[in-house]
Coordinates of C-alpha atoms and ligand atoms in Angstrom, one line a residue:
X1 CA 80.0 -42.5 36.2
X2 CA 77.4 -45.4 35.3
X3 CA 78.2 -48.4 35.8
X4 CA 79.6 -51.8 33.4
X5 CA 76.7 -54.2 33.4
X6 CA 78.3 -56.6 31.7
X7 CA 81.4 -57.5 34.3
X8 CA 79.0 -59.5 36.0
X9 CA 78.2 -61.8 32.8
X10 CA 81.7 -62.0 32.0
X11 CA 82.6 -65.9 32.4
X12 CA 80.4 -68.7 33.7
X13 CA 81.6 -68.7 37.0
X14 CA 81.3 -65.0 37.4
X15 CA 77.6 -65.5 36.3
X16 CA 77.1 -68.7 38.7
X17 CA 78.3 -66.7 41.5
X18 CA 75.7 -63.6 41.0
X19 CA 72.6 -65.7 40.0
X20 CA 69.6 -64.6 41.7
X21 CA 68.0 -68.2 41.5
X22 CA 69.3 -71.5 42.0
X23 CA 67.9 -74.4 40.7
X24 CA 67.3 -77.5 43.0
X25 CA 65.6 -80.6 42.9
X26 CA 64.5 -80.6 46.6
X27 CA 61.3 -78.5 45.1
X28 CA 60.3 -80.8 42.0
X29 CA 57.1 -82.7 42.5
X30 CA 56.8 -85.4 39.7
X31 CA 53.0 -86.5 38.6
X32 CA 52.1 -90.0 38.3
X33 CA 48.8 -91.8 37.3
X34 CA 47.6 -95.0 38.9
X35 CA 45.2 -97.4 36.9
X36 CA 43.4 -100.6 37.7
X37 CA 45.0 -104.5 37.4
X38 CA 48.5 -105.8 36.8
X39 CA 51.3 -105.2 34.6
X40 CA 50.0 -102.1 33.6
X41 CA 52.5 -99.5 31.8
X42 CA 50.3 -97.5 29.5
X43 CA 51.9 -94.8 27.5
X44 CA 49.9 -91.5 26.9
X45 CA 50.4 -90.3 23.5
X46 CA 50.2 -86.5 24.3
X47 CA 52.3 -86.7 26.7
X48 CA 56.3 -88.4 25.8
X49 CA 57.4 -90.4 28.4
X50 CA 54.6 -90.1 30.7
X51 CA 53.0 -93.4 31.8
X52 CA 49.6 -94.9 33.7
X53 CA 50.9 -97.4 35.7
X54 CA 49.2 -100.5 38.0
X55 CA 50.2 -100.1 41.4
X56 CA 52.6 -103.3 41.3
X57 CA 54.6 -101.2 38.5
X58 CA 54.4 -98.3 40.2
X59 CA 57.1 -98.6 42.7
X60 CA 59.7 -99.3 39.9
X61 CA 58.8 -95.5 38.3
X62 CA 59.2 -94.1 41.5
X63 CA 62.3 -95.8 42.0
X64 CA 63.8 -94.7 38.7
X65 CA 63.0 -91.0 40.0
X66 CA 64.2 -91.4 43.6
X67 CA 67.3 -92.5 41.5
X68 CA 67.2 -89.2 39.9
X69 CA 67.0 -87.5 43.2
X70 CA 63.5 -86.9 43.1
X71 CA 61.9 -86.7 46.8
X72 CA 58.3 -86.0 45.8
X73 CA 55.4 -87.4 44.0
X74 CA 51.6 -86.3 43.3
X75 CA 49.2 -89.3 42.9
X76 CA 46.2 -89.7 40.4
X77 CA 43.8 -92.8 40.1
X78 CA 42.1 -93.3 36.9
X79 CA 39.7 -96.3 37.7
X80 CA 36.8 -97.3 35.2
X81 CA 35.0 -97.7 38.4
X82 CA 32.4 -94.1 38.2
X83 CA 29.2 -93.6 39.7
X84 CA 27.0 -90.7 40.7
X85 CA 28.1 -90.6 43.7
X86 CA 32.0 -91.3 43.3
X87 CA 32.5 -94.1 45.7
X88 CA 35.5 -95.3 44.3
X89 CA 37.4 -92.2 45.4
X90 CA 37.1 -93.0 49.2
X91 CA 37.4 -96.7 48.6
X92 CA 40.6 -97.8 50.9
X93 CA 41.0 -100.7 48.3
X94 CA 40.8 -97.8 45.3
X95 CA 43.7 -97.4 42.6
X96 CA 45.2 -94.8 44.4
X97 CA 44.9 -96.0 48.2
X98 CA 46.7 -99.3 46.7
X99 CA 49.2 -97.6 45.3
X100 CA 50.3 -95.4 48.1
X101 CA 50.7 -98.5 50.6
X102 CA 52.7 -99.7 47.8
X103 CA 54.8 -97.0 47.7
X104 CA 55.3 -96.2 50.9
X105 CA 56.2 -100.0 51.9
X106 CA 59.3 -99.2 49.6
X107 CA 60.0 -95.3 49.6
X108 CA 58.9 -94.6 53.2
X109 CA 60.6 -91.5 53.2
X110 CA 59.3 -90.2 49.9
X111 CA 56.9 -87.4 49.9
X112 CA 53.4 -88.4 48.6
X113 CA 50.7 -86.2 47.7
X114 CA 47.8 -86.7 46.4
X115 CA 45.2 -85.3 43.9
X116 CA 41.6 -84.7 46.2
X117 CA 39.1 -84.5 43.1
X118 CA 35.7 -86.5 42.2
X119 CA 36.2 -85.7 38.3
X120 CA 38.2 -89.1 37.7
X121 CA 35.2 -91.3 39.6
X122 CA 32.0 -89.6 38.8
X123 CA 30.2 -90.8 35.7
X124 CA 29.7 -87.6 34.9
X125 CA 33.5 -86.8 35.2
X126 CA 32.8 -83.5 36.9
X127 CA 34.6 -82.4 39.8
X128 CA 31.4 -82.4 42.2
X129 CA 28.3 -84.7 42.8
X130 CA 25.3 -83.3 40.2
X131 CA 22.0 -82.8 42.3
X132 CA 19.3 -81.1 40.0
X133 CA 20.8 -81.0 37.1
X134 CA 23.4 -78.7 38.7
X135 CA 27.3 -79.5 40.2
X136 CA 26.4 -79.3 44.2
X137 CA 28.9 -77.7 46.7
X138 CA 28.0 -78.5 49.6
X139 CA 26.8 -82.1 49.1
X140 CA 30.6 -82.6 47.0
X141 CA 31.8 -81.7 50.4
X142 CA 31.6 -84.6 52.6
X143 CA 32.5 -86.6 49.8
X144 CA 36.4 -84.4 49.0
X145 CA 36.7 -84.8 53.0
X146 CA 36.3 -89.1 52.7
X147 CA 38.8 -88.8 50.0
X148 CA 41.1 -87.2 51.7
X149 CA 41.0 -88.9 54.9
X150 CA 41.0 -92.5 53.2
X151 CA 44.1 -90.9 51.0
X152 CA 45.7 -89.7 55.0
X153 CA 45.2 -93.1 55.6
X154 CA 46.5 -95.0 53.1
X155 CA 50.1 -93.2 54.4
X156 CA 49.6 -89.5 52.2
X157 CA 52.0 -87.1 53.5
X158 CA 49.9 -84.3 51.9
X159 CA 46.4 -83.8 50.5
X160 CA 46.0 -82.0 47.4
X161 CA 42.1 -80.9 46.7
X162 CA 41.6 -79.6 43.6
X163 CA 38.2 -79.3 42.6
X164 CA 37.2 -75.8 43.3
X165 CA 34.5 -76.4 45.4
X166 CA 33.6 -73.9 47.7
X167 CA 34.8 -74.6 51.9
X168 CA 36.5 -78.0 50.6
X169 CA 39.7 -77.2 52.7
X170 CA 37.6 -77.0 55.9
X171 CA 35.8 -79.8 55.5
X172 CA 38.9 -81.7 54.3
X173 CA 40.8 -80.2 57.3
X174 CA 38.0 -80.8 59.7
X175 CA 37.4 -84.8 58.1
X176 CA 41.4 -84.7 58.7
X177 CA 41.3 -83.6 62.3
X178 CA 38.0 -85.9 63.6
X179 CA 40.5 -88.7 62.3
X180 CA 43.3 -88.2 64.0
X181 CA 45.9 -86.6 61.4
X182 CA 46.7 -83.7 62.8
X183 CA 49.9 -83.9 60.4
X184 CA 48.6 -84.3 56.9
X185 CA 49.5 -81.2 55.0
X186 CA 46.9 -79.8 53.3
X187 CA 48.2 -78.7 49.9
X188 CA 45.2 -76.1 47.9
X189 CA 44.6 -76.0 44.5
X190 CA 43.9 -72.8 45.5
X191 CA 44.0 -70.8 42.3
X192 CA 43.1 -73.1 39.9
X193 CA 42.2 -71.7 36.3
X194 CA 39.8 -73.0 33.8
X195 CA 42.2 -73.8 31.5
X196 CA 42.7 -75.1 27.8
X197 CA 46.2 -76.2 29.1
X198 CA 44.6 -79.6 30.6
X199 CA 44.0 -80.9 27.7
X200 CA 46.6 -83.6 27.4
X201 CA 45.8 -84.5 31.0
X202 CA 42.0 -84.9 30.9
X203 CA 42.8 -87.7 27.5
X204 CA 45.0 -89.3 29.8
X205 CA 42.9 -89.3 33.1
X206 CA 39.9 -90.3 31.6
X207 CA 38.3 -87.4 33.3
X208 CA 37.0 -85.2 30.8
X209 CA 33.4 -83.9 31.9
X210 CA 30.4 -85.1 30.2
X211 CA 28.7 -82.2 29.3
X212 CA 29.3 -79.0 29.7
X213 CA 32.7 -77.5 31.0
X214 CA 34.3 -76.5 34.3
X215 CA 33.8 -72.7 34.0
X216 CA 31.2 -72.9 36.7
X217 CA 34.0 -73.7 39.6
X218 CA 37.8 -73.2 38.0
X219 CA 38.4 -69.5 38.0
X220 CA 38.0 -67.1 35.0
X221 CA 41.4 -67.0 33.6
X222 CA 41.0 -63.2 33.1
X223 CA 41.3 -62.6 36.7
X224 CA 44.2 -61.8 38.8
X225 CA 42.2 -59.8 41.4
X226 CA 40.1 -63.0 42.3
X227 CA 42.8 -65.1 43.3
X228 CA 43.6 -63.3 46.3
X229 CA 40.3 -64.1 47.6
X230 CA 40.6 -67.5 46.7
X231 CA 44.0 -67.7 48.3
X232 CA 42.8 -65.7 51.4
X233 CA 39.8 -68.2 52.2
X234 CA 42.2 -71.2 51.5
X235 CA 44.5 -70.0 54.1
X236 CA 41.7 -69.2 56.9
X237 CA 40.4 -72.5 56.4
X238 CA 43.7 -74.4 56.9
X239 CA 45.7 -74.8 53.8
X240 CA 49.4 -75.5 54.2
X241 CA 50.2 -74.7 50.9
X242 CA 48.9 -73.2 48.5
X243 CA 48.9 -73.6 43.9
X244 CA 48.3 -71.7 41.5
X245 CA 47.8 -73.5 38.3
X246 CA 48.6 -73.7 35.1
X247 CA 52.6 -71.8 35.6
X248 CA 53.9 -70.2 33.1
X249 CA 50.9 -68.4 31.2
X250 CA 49.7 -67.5 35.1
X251 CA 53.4 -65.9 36.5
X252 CA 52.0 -62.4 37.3
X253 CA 49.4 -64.7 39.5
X254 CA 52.2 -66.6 41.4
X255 CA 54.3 -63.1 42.4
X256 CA 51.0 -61.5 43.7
X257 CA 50.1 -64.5 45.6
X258 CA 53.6 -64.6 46.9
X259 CA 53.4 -61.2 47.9
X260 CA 50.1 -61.3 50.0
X261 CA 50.3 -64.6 51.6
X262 CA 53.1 -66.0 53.8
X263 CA 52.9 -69.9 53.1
X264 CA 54.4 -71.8 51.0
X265 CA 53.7 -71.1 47.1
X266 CA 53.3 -74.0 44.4
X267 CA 52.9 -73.8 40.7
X268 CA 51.6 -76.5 38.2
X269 CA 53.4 -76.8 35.5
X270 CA 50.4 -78.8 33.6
X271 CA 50.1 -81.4 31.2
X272 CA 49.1 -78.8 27.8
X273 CA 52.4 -77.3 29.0
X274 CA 54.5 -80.0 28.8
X275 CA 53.3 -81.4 25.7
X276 CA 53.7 -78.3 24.0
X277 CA 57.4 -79.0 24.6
X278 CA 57.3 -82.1 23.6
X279 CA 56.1 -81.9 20.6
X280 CA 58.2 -79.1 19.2
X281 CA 60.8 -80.4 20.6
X282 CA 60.4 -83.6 18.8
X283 CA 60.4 -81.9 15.5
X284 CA 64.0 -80.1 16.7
X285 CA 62.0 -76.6 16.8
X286 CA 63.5 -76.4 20.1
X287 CA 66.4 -77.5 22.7
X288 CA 63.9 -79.1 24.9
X289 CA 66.4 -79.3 28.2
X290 CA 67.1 -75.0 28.0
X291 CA 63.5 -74.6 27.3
X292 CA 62.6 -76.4 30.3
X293 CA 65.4 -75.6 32.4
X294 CA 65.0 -71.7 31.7
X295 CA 60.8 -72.2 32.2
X296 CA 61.2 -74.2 35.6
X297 CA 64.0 -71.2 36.5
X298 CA 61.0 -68.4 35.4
X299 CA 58.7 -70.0 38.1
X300 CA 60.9 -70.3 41.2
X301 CA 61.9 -66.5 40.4
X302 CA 58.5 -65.6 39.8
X303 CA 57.6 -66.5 43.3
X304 CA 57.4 -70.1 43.6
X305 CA 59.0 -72.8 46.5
X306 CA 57.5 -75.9 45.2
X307 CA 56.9 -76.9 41.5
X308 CA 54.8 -79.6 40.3
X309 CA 56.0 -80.8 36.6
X310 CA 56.2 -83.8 34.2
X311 CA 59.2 -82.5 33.5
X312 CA 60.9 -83.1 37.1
X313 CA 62.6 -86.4 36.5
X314 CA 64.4 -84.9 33.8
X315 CA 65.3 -81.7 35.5
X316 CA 66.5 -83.4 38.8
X317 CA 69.0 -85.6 36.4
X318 CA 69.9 -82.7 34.2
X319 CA 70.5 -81.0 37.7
X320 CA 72.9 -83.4 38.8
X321 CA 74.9 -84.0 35.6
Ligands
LIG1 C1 41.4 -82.7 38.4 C2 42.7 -82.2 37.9 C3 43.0 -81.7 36.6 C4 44.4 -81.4 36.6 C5 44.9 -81.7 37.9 N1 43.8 -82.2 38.7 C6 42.2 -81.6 35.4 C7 41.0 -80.7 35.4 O1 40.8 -79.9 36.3 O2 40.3 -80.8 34.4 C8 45.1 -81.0 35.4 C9 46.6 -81.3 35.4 C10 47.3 -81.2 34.1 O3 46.7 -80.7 33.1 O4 48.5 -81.6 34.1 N2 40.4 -81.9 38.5

């Protein structure tokens, strides 16, 4: 006799009680952008409901998510402040370093990471420092590893580089270590795509690169085979935690990573992704809270523990409704 599939999909309970994945806030990481001054609540227009804020507002939007039951942030400055050499990304008076003392005066308990990347404070607005015309591994560096330990700090729970330099998490881990945290996380952007899905975010960081594009350091999105070796070196060289981002076009990435590696998985659920949503949501294409609540469900099954999204305030409320 074969079997009745459909028993098991019978009522809602009976469906509750079998279901393979359970959603849960405790894994939502929310993004926020820091700018410059005072008073500062900017809206982005590609991205609904997102915000830049100054780092005295800052505290009230993380309030408003802790409210939610959100336990986790990730931190972005956006500063007008760029040179050749980004020296306003190690600056312990930066956007960001103010905004995490501010943060965790209030929210000591709140989980703050932060984004490691030069692409917001070069003039250039690539992720490394240009020597010769060309974007310079090894002299970005020392550079990624004063970021992070000014980030460490400033009171970061976790570091997240993710500007695809080569040997970053060493240097960042080694930078970490000669300073004394031993117990900074090191989050790795390891598998980070060249993506068209940053878009939205790139408008709203002010980071877009000058010339050229990123292809030279973000990964060719055709490749599935490469990310182990990204993963692989990430891991040797002291990463906590590994990403793979974007999430939903890259879900055959996250399982195989999963598979092979036995840390902790993250997936970015980007900025093209969420506007996407947005915007057919806003013409009533789509029901945006199944759409998001099914695609955030996709990920953790696919293979993820953690997920960054602009969608996690939202999710952690429509969780506990
Ligand atoms: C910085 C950085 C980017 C994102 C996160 N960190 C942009 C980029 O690499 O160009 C993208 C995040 C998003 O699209 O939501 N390098």
């Amino acid at each position: 006799m074969q079997n009745r599939f459909r028993k098991l999909r019978s009522s809602k309970a009976i469906r509750e009680l079998v279901r393979e994945v359970r959603l849960s806030k405790d894994g939502l990481v929310q993004p926020f952008f820091l700018v410059e001054g005072k008073g500062q609540k900017q809206p982005i227009p590609s991205m609904p409901g997102i915000y830049r804020y100054s780092a005295d507002l800052i505290v009230p939007a993380v309030e408003r998510f802790v409210k939610a039951g959100g336990k986790s942030g990730l931190f972005f400055g956006i500063t007008d402040k760029k040179d050749a050499r980004a020296s306003g990304s190690y600056d312990p008076s930066g956007v960001v370093q103010r905004g995490i003392r501010a943060i965790k005066k209030h929210f000591p308990e709140f989980v703050v990471v932060t984004d490691v990347c030069l692409c917001a404070y070069t003039d250039h607005g690539h992720c490394g420092i240009i020597h010769n015309k060309k974007i310079d591994n090894d002299k970005s560096l020392p550079v990624l590893a004063r970021m992070a330990v000014s980030h460490a700090e400033a009171g970061a729970d976790i570091v997240a580089p993710s500007d695809m330099m080569d040997f970053r998490v060493g240097a960042i881990r080694e930078g970490l270590e000669k300073n004394g945290f031993h117990d900074t996380i090191l989050l790795s952007y390891a598998v980070k795509y060249a993506s068209s899905f940053y878009g939205p975010f790139r408008e709203a960081a002010h980071s877009a690169p000058g010339f050229g594009d990123r292809k030279t350091y973000q990964m060719d999105f055709a490749n599935l085979r490469e990310s182990l070796k990204e993963a692989s070196q990430d891991v040797a060289e002291g990463a906590d935690i590994v990403m793979v981002k974007p999430a939903l076009a890259y879900l055959d990435i996250v399982r195989e990573v999963k598979n092979q590696f036995n840390v902790p998985i993250a997936a970015y659920n980007v900025s093209g992704e969420f506007a996407m949503v947005k915007a057919a949501a806003e013409r009533g294409w789509i029901d945006e809270k199944r759409i998001v609540l099914e695609s955030v469900t996709s990920m953790i099954r696919a293979g993820c523990d953690l997920v960054i999204t602009y969608h996690a305030k939202d999710i952690a409320r429509w969780i506990q409704e």
